[in-house]
Amino acid sequence: MLDAVLGPAPQDIPVIVQGATGRVAQNHVRLMRDYGTRIVAGISRSTRTPRIDEIPIYTDTARAVAETGARASVIMVPPLSVLDAISEALEAGLKLVVTVTEGVPAHDALRAHALVRAAGACWIGASTPGLAVPGRLKMGFLPDVALAPGPVAIWSKSGTLSYESGLRLVQHGLGQSAWIGVGGDAIKGTRFADLVEPFRNHAATRAVLVIGEIGGTEEEELAETLAQTPLGKPVHALIAGASAPEGQAMGHAGAMVMGNRGSHASKRAALMAAGVRVHDRIGTMIDAITTDIRKGQQ
Amino acid sequence: MLLLEHDAKAALEARGVPVPAGAWFEAGDAPPALPCMIKAQVPAGGRGKAGGIRRAETAQQADTHRAAIVGLTIGGHRVLGCRAEAVIENGHEVYLGFTLDAAAGKVRVMLSEAGGIDVEDAGDAMHHALAAPAPHALAAAVDGLAEALPDDLQAAARDAGRIIGKTFLDLDALLLEINPLMLLPDGGWVAADVRLAIDTDALPRQPDLAALLEARPQAYGDALFKRHQGYDLIVIDPKGEVGLVTTGAGLSMKLIDEMTEQGVRPYNFCDIRSGQMRGDPARLIGAFQVMARAPRLKAVLVNIFAGVTDLGEFAELLLTALKAVPELEAPIVARLAGNGQERAAAILTGSGVTLEQNLDRAVALVSNHARQGADA
């Protein structure tokens, strides 16, 4: 289903929002719609809010999908309800779910992972600002000011560090071909390495910016995948947490170093061995990408 | 996060896992058994090598060991207390562990005939299986792995695996290692040492684990801070010079990295989650109170770049919080980008807070404060 997002008309994908009527969620439903996303329905347990502007609110996900033809969902429910919401979306036949919620228990994520795989679906999240194809589609709450159409794909574990990087790309006259927040949890739907294949033939992407952080082995897995099946485009990376103390989760549930496992040094070395350019500062990274892209244009 | 062994054993014992008779051991306490082991309680491995686990034959020896162990630093953690527990004799030591395999999306089950083994160095001595997160699947995985053990140990290992696997699921654990697991000649078994990493995101449905944390604030301060305050603030360098009020974990980590590289010492990590503040300055006041206690603080950097936060409202809350914490005297540099940044700028004009919209320049400003302070 990620192929439809990266395809010619992501703005045509009909999207529902589960957990649409909370104060914050309503705001995001409007922001996503205003950005161009085809929001066809919202889902809420309560019947208090029958619609958000012209968008109808259903209490039943299966019915909403049947009546609107939705193909994807943005899930904005509380952490302990995310597993049930994913399960409902899959049962209704949806093939793409984006869960923004932070704080999903790891065992729930593991169960969701199995359900998603069995359904042949794609899950982005949790603990992510979502995904976007700038100028076309936004599923989540990536800030508009950091979004502009352009040649650089962003794959990120971190929300705010990707905002800062995205904004600076825009300020340098560059933008993004697609932006996938894989999220900061250890157990998640889509990992960096899963993105290599879908982006290999994505014509709009001319370079990839990977924003990783300490903890887990995702960056190492990405390096392994890139070494075996090169992307054929320059890959730049920024890895947060070089100075983090061991054994301490740094904000994100997945951001923890245990021994050498998950360490900054391990990720940096693995990515560099796979031909990725790893940068220490946001500023120098943006300069390097800008130079790369400009060179390609000559 | 790792629980102290003593607390991990309490959690396991409450779910029917046999552990050696033991107790928290303070000066003047009688040991629960003799001989006994005196064990440092720190959330870190390598206690044995660091001299944090010692055998005592007499009560006097137990107290001597306790006095020697308390105050040690193991794995960067100061030992705050000890557990004393009965020595299990005549058992066969094996390793049994359960953890989450993020790449596979399954539970990884590990068993080794070599008890006391260091997992990272185990190599071929460790047998692995992947299983779905369900009790019967974990039990079946242990059944299969147990075939590698001598015949007379298999029944006890399978029984232990069934109960410990279910406990791993019941506790929402990220890691549960029994190392060693003592398999006894009579077919019984005892979890002699336990490493339990819990998922703080699961605490809302794990009241027993939450109670264990609440009962020991000196050991679980950072987790309790997040649980009570709703955001992360972790002091990473008690002698740090720059306090950070930032939203977003990744950017906060990166700021710390860039400052450290430039020779400036950040005091703390912070993900204040400005989107959840809802017009209440409590989080900012709490953060400033922590920073006001930092002995070498020279400056505070406030960096908010968020999708939804109304920065006008945030700027008002910032001034309210600063007024509420007058003991914080360090200069404040703020970088506020996003919705309402113009109104935020107007509110902060003349307030004494320096506004700098370029992040690199804002970092340079606080770095200069830190260096000037160091010269003074």
XYZ file of C-alpha atoms in Angstrom:
674
model
C 0.000 0.000 0.000
C 3.043 2.248 0.408
C 3.292 2.032 -3.400
C 0.014 3.964 -3.685
C 1.401 6.675 -1.391
C 4.529 6.879 -3.565
C 2.485 6.555 -6.765
C 1.231 9.243 -9.120
C -1.897 10.264 -7.196
C -1.555 9.935 -3.411
C -4.120 12.700 -3.026
C -6.765 10.306 -4.376
C -6.361 7.762 -1.557
C -9.522 7.902 0.580
C -8.480 8.151 4.241
C -10.380 7.781 7.513
C -9.293 9.032 10.926
C -9.926 6.740 13.907
C -10.283 8.732 17.128
C -11.231 11.840 15.151
C -13.288 13.835 17.634
C -10.853 14.639 20.434
C -9.908 18.321 20.694
C -6.458 17.863 19.199
C -7.567 15.240 16.661
C -10.324 17.497 15.233
C -7.723 20.158 14.633
C -5.517 17.677 12.769
C -8.419 16.296 10.738
C -8.944 19.825 9.367
C -5.227 20.442 8.844
C -4.838 17.173 6.917
C -7.900 17.925 4.791
C -6.714 21.465 4.115
C -3.363 20.060 3.045
C -5.077 18.052 0.338
C -5.555 14.651 1.954
C -8.864 13.055 0.957
C -10.362 12.566 4.433
C -13.647 10.725 3.832
C -14.741 9.887 7.379
C -13.879 10.039 11.041
C -14.485 7.340 13.636
C -15.489 8.023 17.222
C -16.901 5.885 20.021
C -19.258 8.696 20.955
C -22.066 10.117 18.816
C -21.692 13.636 20.261
C -19.902 14.957 17.182
C -21.852 13.857 14.064
C -19.475 15.612 11.663
C -16.358 17.743 11.483
C -17.255 20.379 8.887
C -18.371 18.251 5.904
C -16.631 15.074 7.134
C -19.079 12.473 8.522
C -18.270 10.738 11.811
C -19.117 7.056 12.212
C -19.053 4.902 15.334
C -18.317 1.763 13.330
C -15.092 1.430 11.327
C -16.315 -1.381 9.065
C -19.399 0.589 8.111
C -17.400 3.752 7.466
C -15.034 1.873 5.174
C -17.879 0.128 3.357
C -19.754 3.380 2.764
C -16.813 5.623 1.840
C -14.460 3.245 0.050
C -11.611 4.256 2.381
C -8.278 2.503 1.849
C -6.147 3.915 4.647
C -6.469 5.147 8.225
C -4.779 7.637 10.514
C -5.216 6.336 14.065
C -5.265 8.972 16.841
C -6.581 6.993 19.808
C -5.022 6.693 23.313
C -2.042 4.330 23.718
C -3.887 1.396 25.270
C -6.536 1.506 22.486
C -4.147 1.453 19.516
C -4.023 -2.358 19.175
C -7.822 -2.589 19.016
C -8.009 0.276 16.517
C -5.438 -1.366 14.222
C -7.319 -4.639 14.486
C -10.600 -2.912 13.522
C -8.992 -1.177 10.571
C -7.531 -4.432 9.266
C -10.823 -6.279 9.719
C -12.499 -3.535 7.715
C -10.050 -4.299 4.899
C -7.733 -1.273 5.134
C -4.193 -1.866 3.884
C -2.418 1.172 5.344
C -2.570 2.391 8.943
C -0.599 5.289 10.399
C -0.620 5.387 14.213
C 0.706 8.634 15.692
C 0.144 7.791 19.367
C 3.140 7.716 21.683
C 3.284 5.224 24.558
C 1.863 2.069 22.996
C 2.937 -0.898 25.176
C 5.581 -2.979 23.390
C 3.595 -6.218 23.732
C 0.622 -4.546 22.018
C 2.915 -3.429 19.202
C 4.168 -7.003 18.835
C 0.582 -8.284 18.545
C -0.295 -5.524 16.086
C 2.780 -6.400 14.049
C 1.529 -9.983 13.660
C -1.981 -8.849 12.699
C -0.668 -6.400 10.101
C 1.605 -9.004 8.587
C -1.185 -11.599 8.416
C -3.419 -9.048 6.659
C -0.716 -8.145 4.133
C -1.052 -4.509 5.191
C 1.401 -1.679 5.925
C 1.679 -0.034 9.338
C 3.593 3.209 9.903
C 4.248 3.992 13.590
C 3.648 4.144 16.374
C 5.015 7.277 18.043
C 5.380 9.165 14.763
C 4.194 12.485 13.340
C 3.122 10.392 10.340
C 3.937 10.519 6.660
C 3.594 13.032 3.867
C 4.039 13.479 0.161
C 4.563 17.255 0.185
C 2.024 19.157 -1.851
C -0.244 16.097 -2.129
C -0.904 14.135 1.027
C -0.349 14.344 4.746
C -1.310 11.556 7.153
C -0.407 12.793 10.624
C 0.748 16.157 11.938
C 3.987 17.048 10.191
C 4.197 20.869 10.328
C 3.332 22.483 6.985
C 6.162 25.016 7.315
C 8.725 22.189 7.033
C 7.030 20.595 3.999
C 7.722 21.474 0.361
C 7.842 19.320 -2.759
C 11.405 18.435 -3.696
C 13.940 15.675 -4.356
C 14.903 14.459 -0.842
C 13.140 11.577 0.911
C 13.153 11.775 4.702
C 12.995 8.567 6.755
C 12.935 9.391 10.434
C 12.636 7.902 13.914
C 12.310 11.365 15.438
C 9.601 13.958 14.927
C 11.272 17.180 15.976
C 14.712 16.398 14.570
C 13.063 15.693 11.221
C 11.076 18.963 11.440
C 14.294 20.879 11.993
C 15.977 19.085 9.085
C 12.926 19.437 6.817
C 12.650 23.145 7.567
C 16.308 23.718 6.728
C 15.922 21.818 3.446
C 13.058 24.165 2.588
C 15.136 27.196 3.607
C 17.880 25.942 1.255
C 15.393 25.817 -1.612
C 15.010 22.054 -1.454
C 12.022 20.006 -0.386
C 10.943 16.444 0.095
C 9.802 13.746 -2.329
C 8.217 11.854 0.554
C 8.526 11.915 4.310
C 8.064 8.746 6.341
C 8.201 8.947 10.125
C 8.878 5.354 11.142
C 8.597 6.452 14.765
C 10.558 6.245 17.994
C 9.282 2.953 19.423
C 11.401 -0.198 19.472
C 8.616 -2.454 18.172
C 7.007 -0.818 15.161
C 5.188 -1.389 11.910
C 7.746 -0.240 9.336
C 11.500 -0.176 9.845
C 14.141 1.763 7.913
C 15.207 -1.359 6.001
C 11.612 -1.910 4.802
C 11.781 1.420 2.944
C 14.723 0.566 0.686
C 12.696 -1.461 -1.800
C 9.727 0.929 -2.207
C 12.074 3.913 -2.697
C 14.488 2.277 -5.136
C 12.331 3.056 -8.156
C 10.704 6.177 -6.725
C 11.658 8.605 -9.477
C 10.937 11.742 -7.429
C 13.514 10.729 -4.825
C 17.088 11.701 -5.739
C 18.611 11.421 -2.269
C 17.556 9.987 1.076
C 18.009 11.531 4.492
C 17.867 8.999 7.328
C 17.292 10.435 10.794
C 18.140 7.757 13.305
C 18.912 7.647 16.961
C 20.513 5.394 19.545
C 18.785 2.194 20.607
C 17.750 -0.980 18.821
C 19.373 -2.218 15.626
C 17.320 -0.531 12.904
C 20.192 1.517 11.516
C 22.415 -1.582 11.450
C 19.674 -3.526 9.617
C 19.355 -0.683 7.125
C 23.112 -0.765 6.547
C 22.956 -4.499 5.917
C 20.104 -4.112 3.425
C 21.861 -1.250 1.620
C 25.088 -3.263 1.432
C 23.256 -6.219 -0.125
C 20.908 -4.285 -2.395
C 22.182 -0.740 -2.938
C 19.591 1.985 -3.313
C 21.365 3.596 -6.246
C 20.913 7.091 -4.761
C 22.982 8.967 -2.185
C 21.968 8.281 1.411
C 22.782 10.735 4.195
C 22.243 10.060 7.890
C 22.080 11.893 11.160
C 22.063 9.844 14.376
C 21.005 11.472 17.630
C 22.191 10.412 21.051
C 26.011 10.253 20.816
C 26.239 11.567 24.379
C 23.349 9.633 25.941
C 24.055 7.666 29.115
C 23.778 3.864 28.919
C 20.627 2.100 30.102
C 18.507 5.243 30.079
C 15.581 5.626 27.661
C 15.959 9.099 26.141
C 12.363 10.213 25.720
C 11.521 7.685 23.036
C 10.743 4.195 24.261
C 13.228 2.760 21.758
C 16.073 5.189 22.413
C 18.216 3.263 24.861
C 21.751 1.928 24.724
C 22.427 -1.438 26.414
C 26.139 -2.287 26.299
C 27.451 -1.783 22.776
C 24.032 -2.752 21.443
C 22.226 0.239 20.022
C 25.203 2.534 20.485
C 25.902 5.573 18.358
C 29.321 4.178 17.376
C 27.848 0.887 16.178
C 25.245 2.603 13.979
C 27.674 5.110 12.585
C 30.216 2.451 11.655
C 27.625 0.148 10.062
C 26.077 2.918 7.957
C 29.433 4.291 6.827
C 30.576 0.808 5.788
C 27.437 0.604 3.632
C 28.333 3.839 1.841
C 26.018 6.124 3.805
C 27.340 9.605 4.577
C 26.895 10.061 8.324
C 26.899 13.657 9.576
C 27.507 15.015 13.067
C 25.612 18.273 12.715
C 22.284 19.187 11.174
C 23.848 22.173 9.445
C 26.698 20.310 7.752
C 24.317 17.555 6.675
C 21.954 19.981 4.975
C 24.907 21.664 3.228
C 26.153 18.298 1.960
C 22.735 17.273 0.612
C 22.279 20.637 -1.052
C 25.673 20.306 -2.746
C 24.806 16.757 -3.870
C 21.517 17.756 -5.411
C 22.898 20.881 -7.105
C 25.737 18.806 -8.572
C 23.175 16.387 -9.987
C 21.321 19.274 -11.625
C 24.328 20.551 -13.538
C 13.863 0.107 32.377
C 15.572 -2.453 34.603
C 14.050 -3.141 37.995
C 16.297 -3.797 40.958
C 16.712 -7.552 41.408
C 14.897 -7.370 44.749
C 11.845 -5.746 43.193
C 11.937 -8.043 40.165
C 11.874 -11.044 42.491
C 8.937 -9.577 44.402
C 7.030 -9.216 41.125
C 7.873 -12.770 40.065
C 7.156 -14.321 43.442
C 3.691 -12.728 43.421
C 3.033 -14.656 40.198
C 4.091 -18.039 41.485
C 7.752 -18.073 40.426
C 9.880 -19.619 43.212
C 12.816 -17.433 44.277
C 15.340 -17.931 47.108
C 14.122 -16.768 50.525
C 15.407 -13.222 50.810
C 14.918 -9.716 52.145
C 16.129 -6.143 51.754
C 19.096 -6.041 54.083
C 19.823 -2.997 56.237
C 22.386 -2.483 59.006
C 21.298 -4.409 62.106
C 18.963 -6.774 60.214
C 19.250 -10.509 60.815
C 20.003 -12.388 57.572
C 16.996 -14.389 56.326
C 19.162 -17.524 56.150
C 22.762 -18.647 56.641
C 24.834 -19.051 54.662
C 23.505 -16.261 52.494
C 24.396 -14.124 49.523
C 24.667 -10.340 49.965
C 23.768 -8.747 46.632
C 24.141 -5.117 45.544
C 20.867 -3.651 44.279
C 21.626 -1.609 41.168
C 19.854 -1.557 37.794
C 22.945 -2.858 35.970
C 24.669 -6.101 35.043
C 28.196 -7.095 36.028
C 27.528 -6.970 39.763
C 29.549 -10.103 40.504
C 32.683 -8.917 38.725
C 32.407 -5.535 40.470
C 32.425 -7.161 43.905
C 28.719 -6.526 44.443
C 27.755 -10.142 45.216
C 29.386 -11.880 48.183
C 28.735 -15.032 50.198
C 28.426 -14.784 53.983
C 28.667 -17.715 56.398
C 27.811 -15.748 59.553
C 25.592 -12.800 60.468
C 28.646 -10.706 61.241
C 30.143 -11.496 57.846
C 26.845 -10.600 56.200
C 26.937 -7.172 57.775
C 30.595 -6.649 56.867
C 29.772 -7.470 53.242
C 26.766 -5.154 53.286
C 28.860 -2.249 54.563
C 31.496 -2.911 51.872
C 28.957 -3.121 49.047
C 26.794 -0.102 49.875
C 28.457 2.923 48.348
C 30.130 1.015 45.518
C 29.436 2.331 42.036
C 28.471 -0.405 39.575
C 27.724 0.318 35.927
C 27.533 4.021 36.740
C 24.992 3.485 39.525
C 25.705 4.035 43.217
C 24.638 1.051 45.298
C 21.820 2.207 47.572
C 21.123 -1.086 49.302
C 21.495 -4.850 49.394
C 19.366 -7.958 49.239
C 20.318 -10.890 51.459
C 19.087 -14.295 50.358
C 19.461 -17.989 50.987
C 22.133 -19.879 49.058
C 20.666 -22.566 46.808
C 22.897 -25.645 46.972
C 22.871 -28.758 44.788
C 21.089 -27.232 41.818
C 22.073 -27.438 38.166
C 22.483 -23.923 36.794
C 21.004 -23.065 33.391
C 20.098 -19.829 31.630
C 16.526 -19.028 30.537
C 15.583 -15.711 28.946
C 12.718 -14.034 27.115
C 12.960 -10.779 25.203
C 11.245 -8.957 22.342
C 12.853 -9.292 18.933
C 11.945 -6.061 17.217
C 13.181 -7.047 13.754
C 11.320 -10.358 13.762
C 8.261 -8.981 15.533
C 8.290 -11.962 17.912
C 9.353 -13.042 21.373
C 12.893 -14.434 21.428
C 13.307 -17.362 23.824
C 16.826 -18.271 24.926
C 18.068 -21.301 26.830
C 21.589 -22.416 27.684
C 22.941 -25.276 29.711
C 25.637 -22.929 30.978
C 24.050 -21.006 33.848
C 25.622 -17.693 34.769
C 26.627 -17.193 31.157
C 27.066 -13.692 29.710
C 24.491 -13.574 26.907
C 26.603 -11.383 24.646
C 29.503 -13.870 24.820
C 27.392 -17.044 24.740
C 27.677 -17.819 21.035
C 26.782 -21.440 20.245
C 26.161 -22.220 23.909
C 22.892 -20.274 23.660
C 19.902 -21.847 21.936
C 17.310 -19.501 20.439
C 13.728 -19.754 19.243
C 11.215 -17.166 18.057
C 7.610 -17.411 19.225
C 4.345 -15.522 19.051
C 3.457 -13.519 22.191
C 1.083 -16.142 23.609
C 1.585 -18.477 26.629
C 1.226 -21.728 24.666
C 3.651 -20.526 21.982
C 6.298 -19.608 24.560
C 5.835 -22.921 26.385
C 6.196 -24.811 23.105
C 9.383 -22.877 22.309
C 10.924 -23.779 25.681
C 9.845 -27.428 25.194
C 11.792 -27.531 21.966
C 14.882 -25.804 23.355
C 14.901 -28.052 26.443
C 15.783 -31.035 24.241
C 19.349 -29.705 24.241
C 19.552 -30.296 28.023
C 20.464 -33.581 29.728
C 17.413 -35.858 30.029
C 17.089 -35.546 33.801
C 16.816 -31.730 33.617
C 14.281 -31.389 30.833
C 11.092 -31.763 32.876
C 12.067 -29.053 35.374
C 13.225 -26.733 32.583
C 9.907 -27.142 30.747
C 7.901 -26.507 33.883
C 9.946 -23.380 34.615
C 9.614 -22.226 31.007
C 5.844 -22.517 31.054
C 5.470 -20.433 34.223
C 8.208 -17.889 33.498
C 7.022 -17.421 29.896
C 3.503 -16.691 31.091
C 4.925 -14.276 33.673
C 6.901 -12.488 30.936
C 3.626 -11.867 29.088
C 1.601 -11.054 32.212
C 4.136 -8.389 33.247
C 4.402 -6.797 29.758
C 8.142 -7.339 30.182
C 10.737 -6.188 27.660
C 13.313 -8.614 29.049
C 13.140 -11.391 31.613
C 16.344 -13.308 32.225
C 16.676 -16.023 34.845
C 20.411 -16.478 35.123
C 20.979 -18.799 36.737
C 17.800 -20.818 36.823
C 18.496 -23.565 39.368
C 17.099 -26.948 38.374
C 16.884 -29.081 41.518
C 17.409 -32.844 41.931
C 13.790 -33.280 43.087
C 12.432 -31.827 39.823
C 11.769 -28.409 41.354
C 13.419 -25.175 40.263
C 14.286 -21.724 41.642
C 14.904 -18.388 39.896
C 18.225 -17.669 41.607
C 19.008 -14.418 39.802
C 16.606 -12.277 37.803
C 16.966 -9.424 35.341
C 13.623 -7.821 34.517
C 13.218 -4.841 32.184
C 9.716 -3.420 32.366
C 7.821 -1.357 29.808
C 6.950 1.973 31.404
C 4.307 2.445 28.692
C 2.459 -0.558 30.146
C 2.396 0.807 33.724
C -1.226 2.010 33.399
C -2.261 -1.665 33.252
C 0.449 -2.982 35.608
C -0.529 -1.563 39.012
C 1.764 -3.964 40.915
C 4.814 -2.790 38.988
C 3.770 0.835 39.378
C 3.532 0.292 43.145
C 7.067 -1.158 43.212
C 8.394 1.990 41.505
C 6.444 4.309 43.788
C 7.841 2.536 46.862
C 11.460 3.215 45.868
C 11.763 6.790 44.564
C 15.506 6.924 45.205
C 16.037 4.111 42.664
C 13.433 4.993 40.039
C 13.508 8.789 40.111
C 13.576 9.425 36.360
C 10.727 7.008 35.603
C 8.626 8.441 38.428
C 9.321 11.983 37.249
C 7.894 11.094 33.847
C 4.988 9.201 35.420
C 4.022 12.104 37.677
C 4.911 15.076 35.499
C 3.994 13.602 32.097
C 7.275 14.522 30.407
C 10.947 13.591 30.365
C 13.662 15.499 32.151
C 16.848 13.581 32.824
C 19.902 15.166 34.427
C 22.794 13.805 32.384
C 25.630 15.891 33.848
C 25.234 17.233 37.408
C 28.025 19.727 36.644
C 26.391 20.791 33.380
C 26.274 24.460 32.389
C 23.329 24.677 29.982
C 19.785 23.747 30.939
C 17.547 22.555 28.124
C 13.806 23.067 27.797
C 13.085 21.335 24.526
C 10.249 19.439 22.939
C 10.940 16.246 21.037
C 13.382 13.530 22.037
C 15.434 13.395 18.841
C 16.143 17.101 18.622
C 16.936 17.310 22.334
C 19.450 14.463 21.971
C 20.987 16.097 18.911
C 21.342 19.454 20.686
C 23.147 17.703 23.532
C 25.455 15.993 21.016
C 26.264 19.224 19.170
C 26.921 21.176 22.379
C 29.103 18.407 23.805
C 31.095 18.330 20.576
C 31.634 22.093 20.929
C 32.928 21.699 24.473
C 29.797 22.951 26.225
C 28.301 20.788 28.981
C 24.514 20.412 28.826
C 22.893 19.778 32.200
C 19.890 17.767 31.126
C 17.875 16.003 28.473
C 14.294 17.218 28.128
C 11.244 16.337 26.076
C 8.615 18.622 27.562
C 5.913 17.666 25.023
C 4.694 21.222 24.612
C 1.650 20.014 22.695
C 0.242 18.531 25.909
C 0.675 21.584 28.154
C -2.895 22.842 27.580
C -2.342 26.303 28.970
C -0.756 25.096 32.223
C 2.755 26.345 33.155
C 3.322 23.430 35.587
C 5.756 21.547 33.334
C 7.857 24.649 32.743
C 7.866 25.520 36.442
C 8.924 21.972 37.285
C 11.732 22.047 34.735
C 13.005 25.461 35.907
C 12.939 24.294 39.529
C 15.168 21.352 38.608
C 17.540 23.692 36.741
C 17.637 26.205 39.582
C 19.286 23.481 41.685
C 22.089 22.940 39.131
C 25.228 24.336 40.816
C 27.092 25.328 37.638
C 24.235 26.463 35.423
C 25.219 29.396 33.176
C 22.315 29.571 30.707
C 19.039 27.978 29.680
C 18.073 27.219 26.086
C 14.372 26.941 25.321
C 13.769 25.374 21.919
C 10.249 24.677 20.733
C 9.540 23.755 17.131
C 6.290 21.903 17.047
C 3.449 21.296 14.674
C 0.585 22.383 16.907
C 1.842 24.293 19.924
C 0.505 27.874 19.939
C 3.720 29.779 20.575
C 1.933 32.919 21.745
C 0.371 30.921 24.543
C 3.695 29.176 25.151
C 5.515 32.513 25.491
C 3.010 33.624 28.132
C 3.456 30.371 30.030
C 7.223 30.771 29.786
C 7.108 34.201 31.460
C 4.649 32.970 34.100
C 6.941 30.044 34.902
C 10.056 32.234 35.102
C 8.253 34.542 37.518
C 7.289 31.515 39.625
C 10.915 30.364 39.867
C 12.854 33.563 40.704
C 15.744 31.495 42.061
C 16.623 30.581 38.470
C 19.016 33.422 37.659
C 20.720 32.124 34.511
C 20.003 34.005 31.259
C 17.301 32.458 29.051
C 17.668 32.115 25.278
C 14.510 31.053 23.455
C 14.015 29.747 19.948
C 10.325 29.448 19.167
C 9.418 28.336 15.644
C 5.985 27.479 14.326
C 2.418 28.678 14.796
C 2.156 32.062 16.489
C 5.844 32.877 16.504
C 5.173 36.578 15.757
C 2.918 36.958 18.799
C 5.481 35.066 20.875
C 8.150 37.551 19.771
C 5.941 40.484 20.798
C 5.260 38.941 24.215
C 8.930 38.273 24.905
C 10.113 41.766 23.861
C 11.465 43.535 26.928
C 10.983 40.453 29.122
C 14.675 39.737 29.509
C 14.359 36.517 27.508
C 16.584 36.618 24.408
C 14.753 35.430 21.313
C 16.811 33.921 18.482
C 15.006 32.146 15.673
C 18.050 30.460 14.145
C 18.851 27.347 16.161
C 22.605 27.339 15.463
C 22.846 30.967 16.592
C 20.747 30.230 19.695
C 23.135 27.403 20.596
C 26.080 29.776 20.032
C 24.496 32.311 22.416
C 24.105 29.860 25.295
C 27.560 28.453 24.571
C 29.015 31.944 24.940
C 27.221 32.367 28.265
C 28.667 29.032 29.412
C 32.217 29.997 28.401
C 32.017 33.477 29.924
C 30.624 31.989 33.113
C 33.494 29.520 33.206
C 36.050 32.351 32.909
C 34.441 34.406 35.651
